[in-house]
Amino acid sequence: AQKITQTQPGMFVQEKEAVTLDCTYDTSDPSYGLFWYKQPSSGEMIFLIYQGSYDQQNATEGRYSLNFQKARKSANLVISASQLGDSAMYFCAMRAQGEAGSYQLTFGKGTKLSVIP
Amino acid sequence: DSGVTQTPKHLITATGQRVTLRCSPRSGDLSVYWYQQSLDQGLQFLIHYYNGEERAKGNILERFSAQQFPDLHSELNLSSLELGDSALYFCASSLMDTSYNSPLHFGNGTRLTVT
């Protein structure tokens, strides 16, 4: 079974600073994808960034980068130059075949990020 | 805009009632996934359909059922509603059902309140 662990229920960051949100995962599947989603207070789920299990380089998307350490089974999200609009819940998720072969996303419990002006 | 449409946005109903949540996936996507988000349980996978066929069940109660129609839209039916069913229900879609390297695209959710 897949498992995602996010150990930081809440984080604070000063505007314009960088912040790292932690994520560790567990799976027996050799092929998997790791995803980060942002959920603002309005409720929608916004896809941010993806990292594949076979990717050699860390993924980057604008101000978002993923620090992927396969041996440690970690996939931390780094947000650079934080903005007030980055205040939201952030979810780490994994997609793998799993026992049912369904490739559904398995989510962590999330980290609530608050950006301080 | 993810391209996934969920209706209604909000639903308020009483215990014991039955409701239907509707989802239209992104154009071209064949897979539809349903998730429930509650404060105590987080984001829980309920059920997955691919091209009209049920592919997998997660933590879905027997009082809940779903289907995917030939036009690929999906409906989640919740019956004999209880207070604990109050949650945000998401639909998500993807092109393939056997791919780990593409994201699921989420609708804006239906917020269900059971009183």
Tab-separated table of C-alpha atoms in Angstrom:
chain	number	residue	atom	x	y	z
A	1	ALA	CA	0.000	0.000	0.000
A	2	GLN	CA	1.082	3.546	-0.673
A	3	LYS	CA	1.583	5.999	2.157
A	4	ILE	CA	2.373	9.708	2.201
A	5	THR	CA	3.548	11.452	5.355
A	6	GLN	CA	3.573	15.208	5.845
A	7	THR	CA	4.863	15.958	9.321
A	8	GLN	CA	4.305	19.718	9.353
A	9	PRO	CA	0.661	20.573	10.077
A	10	GLY	CA	1.433	24.283	9.751
A	11	MET	CA	4.284	26.500	8.586
A	12	PHE	CA	4.940	30.220	8.604
A	13	VAL	CA	7.202	32.040	6.165
A	14	GLN	CA	8.082	35.676	5.688
A	15	GLU	CA	7.102	37.206	2.370
A	16	LYS	CA	9.911	36.940	-0.228
A	17	GLU	CA	11.646	34.164	1.704
A	18	ALA	CA	11.945	30.527	0.599
A	19	VAL	CA	10.177	27.693	2.395
A	20	THR	CA	10.457	23.904	2.286
A	21	LEU	CA	7.463	21.659	2.864
A	22	ASP	CA	8.367	18.106	3.826
A	23	CYS	CA	6.988	14.922	2.326
A	24	THR	CA	8.041	11.320	2.744
A	25	TYR	CA	6.496	8.382	0.964
A	26	ASP	CA	6.366	4.629	1.027
A	27	THR	CA	5.499	2.212	-1.756
A	28	SER	CA	6.551	-1.170	-3.045
A	29	ASP	CA	5.883	-0.166	-6.659
A	30	PRO	CA	9.076	0.578	-8.630
A	31	SER	CA	7.249	3.042	-10.868
A	32	TYR	CA	5.446	5.950	-9.279
A	33	GLY	CA	4.806	9.633	-9.580
A	34	LEU	CA	4.936	12.244	-6.865
A	35	PHE	CA	2.746	15.322	-7.045
A	36	TRP	CA	2.141	18.481	-5.093
A	37	TYR	CA	-1.227	20.210	-5.029
A	38	LYS	CA	-2.233	23.560	-3.580
A	39	GLN	CA	-5.637	24.110	-1.999
A	40	PRO	CA	-6.468	27.762	-1.300
A	41	SER	CA	-9.198	28.670	1.168
A	42	SER	CA	-11.649	28.741	-1.745
A	43	GLY	CA	-11.295	24.955	-1.895
A	44	GLU	CA	-10.106	24.043	-5.386
A	45	MET	CA	-7.191	21.627	-5.856
A	46	ILE	CA	-4.459	23.079	-8.046
A	47	PHE	CA	-1.718	20.871	-9.501
A	48	LEU	CA	1.729	22.400	-8.942
A	49	ILE	CA	4.531	20.014	-9.830
A	50	TYR	CA	5.345	16.407	-10.713
A	51	GLN	CA	8.362	14.138	-10.170
A	52	GLY	CA	8.671	10.663	-11.649
A	53	SER	CA	10.422	7.828	-9.854
A	54	TYR	CA	12.912	7.418	-12.682
A	55	ASP	CA	13.643	11.105	-13.166
A	56	GLN	CA	17.294	11.908	-12.559
A	57	GLN	CA	16.818	15.630	-12.147
A	58	ASN	CA	14.663	17.495	-9.670
A	59	ALA	CA	11.513	18.983	-11.164
A	60	THR	CA	11.039	22.734	-11.336
A	61	GLU	CA	8.026	24.835	-12.277
A	62	GLY	CA	8.553	28.553	-11.898
A	63	ARG	CA	8.963	29.310	-8.187
A	64	TYR	CA	8.273	25.687	-7.267
A	65	SER	CA	10.929	23.010	-7.148
A	66	LEU	CA	10.864	19.481	-5.856
A	67	ASN	CA	13.797	18.163	-3.844
A	68	PHE	CA	13.629	14.466	-4.698
A	69	GLN	CA	15.781	12.096	-2.647
A	70	LYS	CA	14.831	8.607	-3.753
A	71	ALA	CA	16.985	6.690	-1.287
A	72	ARG	CA	15.429	8.600	1.582
A	73	LYS	CA	11.957	8.374	-0.004
A	74	SER	CA	11.429	12.080	0.318
A	75	ALA	CA	9.929	14.615	-2.078
A	76	ASN	CA	10.045	18.022	-0.465
A	77	LEU	CA	8.470	21.065	-2.101
A	78	VAL	CA	10.507	24.253	-2.151
A	79	ILE	CA	8.728	27.535	-2.785
A	80	SER	CA	11.073	30.413	-3.519
A	81	ALA	CA	10.308	34.108	-3.037
A	82	SER	CA	7.056	33.461	-1.140
A	83	GLN	CA	4.070	35.628	-1.947
A	84	LEU	CA	0.942	36.366	0.068
A	85	GLY	CA	-1.038	34.363	-2.468
A	86	ASP	CA	0.961	31.263	-1.536
A	87	SER	CA	-0.957	31.019	1.742
A	88	ALA	CA	-2.885	27.753	1.371
A	89	MET	CA	-2.933	24.058	2.203
A	90	TYR	CA	-0.332	22.026	0.334
A	91	PHE	CA	-0.768	18.326	-0.301
A	92	CYS	CA	1.850	15.821	-1.326
A	93	ALA	CA	0.456	12.882	-3.264
A	94	MET	CA	1.652	9.731	-4.979
A	95	ARG	CA	0.327	7.856	-7.967
A	96	ALA	CA	1.293	4.208	-8.399
A	97	GLN	CA	-0.303	0.994	-9.584
A	98	GLY	CA	-1.138	-0.252	-6.119
A	99	GLU	CA	-2.928	-3.461	-5.260
A	100	ALA	CA	-6.051	-2.588	-7.203
A	101	GLY	CA	-4.145	-1.411	-10.261
A	102	SER	CA	-6.121	1.796	-10.183
A	103	TYR	CA	-3.367	4.405	-10.147
A	104	GLN	CA	-5.375	6.638	-7.870
A	105	LEU	CA	-3.668	9.444	-6.008
A	106	THR	CA	-2.839	8.816	-2.367
A	107	PHE	CA	-2.601	12.036	-0.370
A	108	GLY	CA	-0.817	13.151	2.745
A	109	LYS	CA	-2.673	15.103	5.418
A	110	GLY	CA	-1.349	18.406	4.159
A	111	THR	CA	0.617	21.382	5.433
A	112	LYS	CA	-1.018	24.740	5.989
A	113	LEU	CA	1.339	27.468	4.831
A	114	SER	CA	0.873	31.027	6.032
A	115	VAL	CA	2.868	33.818	4.412
A	116	ILE	CA	3.523	36.766	6.701
A	117	PRO	CA	3.810	40.251	5.162
B	1	ASP	CA	-9.460	26.233	-14.900
B	2	SER	CA	-8.876	22.468	-14.781
B	3	GLY	CA	-11.597	21.697	-17.306
B	4	VAL	CA	-13.387	19.395	-14.846
B	5	THR	CA	-16.908	20.555	-14.006
B	6	GLN	CA	-18.738	19.596	-10.838
B	7	THR	CA	-22.304	20.467	-9.948
B	8	PRO	CA	-23.743	21.612	-7.677
B	9	LYS	CA	-21.153	23.688	-5.831
B	10	HIS	CA	-23.063	23.545	-2.585
B	11	LEU	CA	-25.698	21.146	-1.313
B	12	ILE	CA	-27.547	21.332	1.981
B	13	THR	CA	-29.823	18.474	2.897
B	14	ALA	CA	-31.245	16.639	5.875
B	15	THR	CA	-30.261	13.340	7.431
B	16	GLY	CA	-31.780	10.341	5.736
B	17	GLN	CA	-32.018	12.011	2.350
B	18	ARG	CA	-30.403	11.063	-0.949
B	19	VAL	CA	-28.363	13.338	-3.213
B	20	THR	CA	-26.600	13.077	-6.560
B	21	LEU	CA	-23.334	14.801	-7.361
B	22	ARG	CA	-22.398	15.255	-10.994
B	23	CYS	CA	-19.014	15.466	-12.708
B	24	SER	CA	-17.982	16.183	-16.282
B	25	PRO	CA	-14.344	15.258	-16.920
B	26	ARG	CA	-11.894	17.194	-19.059
B	27	SER	CA	-12.444	16.760	-22.761
B	28	GLY	CA	-10.776	13.523	-23.843
B	29	ASP	CA	-10.229	12.139	-20.339
B	30	LEU	CA	-11.589	8.636	-19.876
B	31	SER	CA	-10.860	8.146	-16.172
B	32	VAL	CA	-12.924	9.646	-13.377
B	33	TYR	CA	-11.967	9.436	-9.721
B	34	TRP	CA	-14.101	10.490	-6.755
B	35	TYR	CA	-12.604	11.728	-3.493
B	36	GLN	CA	-14.061	12.809	-0.161
B	37	GLN	CA	-12.335	15.490	1.883
B	38	SER	CA	-13.267	15.858	5.524
B	39	LEU	CA	-11.468	17.522	8.421
B	40	ASP	CA	-10.851	14.307	10.321
B	41	GLN	CA	-10.164	11.895	7.431
B	42	GLY	CA	-8.373	14.133	4.956
B	43	LEU	CA	-8.605	13.289	1.245
B	44	GLN	CA	-9.976	9.784	0.830
B	45	PHE	CA	-10.271	7.919	-2.463
B	46	LEU	CA	-13.788	6.624	-3.022
B	47	ILE	CA	-14.064	5.052	-6.470
B	48	HIS	CA	-12.534	5.022	-9.966
B	49	TYR	CA	-14.220	4.593	-13.322
B	50	TYR	CA	-12.560	4.192	-16.680
B	51	ASN	CA	-14.541	4.499	-19.908
B	52	GLY	CA	-17.758	3.491	-18.205
B	53	GLU	CA	-16.422	0.599	-16.164
B	54	GLU	CA	-15.691	0.527	-12.454
B	55	ARG	CA	-11.975	-0.014	-11.917
B	56	ALA	CA	-11.407	0.242	-8.190
B	57	LYS	CA	-13.117	1.009	-4.940
B	58	GLY	CA	-11.536	2.752	-2.016
B	59	ASN	CA	-13.125	3.778	1.252
B	60	ILE	CA	-16.621	4.024	-0.171
B	61	LEU	CA	-19.579	3.269	2.051
B	62	GLU	CA	-22.277	0.855	0.900
B	63	ARG	CA	-24.741	3.770	1.055
B	64	PHE	CA	-22.733	5.444	-1.706
B	65	SER	CA	-22.678	4.428	-5.346
B	66	ALA	CA	-21.418	5.854	-8.592
B	67	GLN	CA	-21.579	5.355	-12.314
B	68	GLN	CA	-19.990	6.687	-15.472
B	69	PHE	CA	-22.193	7.210	-18.472
B	70	PRO	CA	-21.427	6.710	-22.200
B	71	ASP	CA	-20.725	10.437	-22.574
B	72	LEU	CA	-18.132	9.945	-19.781
B	73	HIS	CA	-19.793	12.148	-17.216
B	74	SER	CA	-20.088	10.565	-13.799
B	75	GLU	CA	-22.510	10.730	-10.916
B	76	LEU	CA	-21.933	9.953	-7.254
B	77	ASN	CA	-25.067	8.972	-5.368
B	78	LEU	CA	-25.155	9.329	-1.608
B	79	SER	CA	-28.138	7.864	0.254
B	80	SER	CA	-29.410	7.603	3.829
B	81	LEU	CA	-27.253	10.595	4.587
B	82	GLU	CA	-25.741	11.049	8.020
B	83	LEU	CA	-24.210	14.081	9.678
B	84	GLY	CA	-20.766	12.541	9.192
B	85	ASP	CA	-21.203	12.566	5.429
B	86	SER	CA	-20.798	16.328	5.442
B	87	ALA	CA	-17.643	16.936	3.420
B	88	LEU	CA	-16.168	18.336	0.237
B	89	TYR	CA	-16.514	15.834	-2.591
B	90	PHE	CA	-14.093	16.067	-5.478
B	91	CYS	CA	-14.135	14.574	-8.899
B	92	ALA	CA	-10.857	14.269	-10.793
B	93	SER	CA	-10.091	13.079	-14.289
B	94	SER	CA	-7.165	11.825	-16.304
B	95	LEU	CA	-6.659	10.481	-19.807
B	96	MET	CA	-5.283	7.081	-18.879
B	97	ASP	CA	-6.088	4.668	-16.105
B	98	THR	CA	-2.676	2.990	-16.095
B	99	SER	CA	-0.369	5.949	-15.880
B	100	TYR	CA	1.607	7.089	-12.883
B	101	ASN	CA	3.199	10.082	-14.558
B	102	SER	CA	0.283	12.373	-15.251
B	103	PRO	CA	-1.607	14.425	-12.712
B	104	LEU	CA	-5.245	14.099	-11.862
B	105	HIS	CA	-7.159	17.250	-12.726
B	106	PHE	CA	-9.663	18.196	-10.068
B	107	GLY	CA	-12.994	19.915	-10.252
B	108	ASN	CA	-13.851	22.640	-7.763
B	109	GLY	CA	-15.745	20.192	-5.592
B	110	THR	CA	-19.251	19.912	-4.181
B	111	ARG	CA	-19.587	20.974	-0.577
B	112	LEU	CA	-22.226	18.793	1.078
B	113	THR	CA	-23.760	19.801	4.369
B	114	VAL	CA	-26.063	17.345	6.104
B	115	THR	CA	-28.217	18.884	8.843
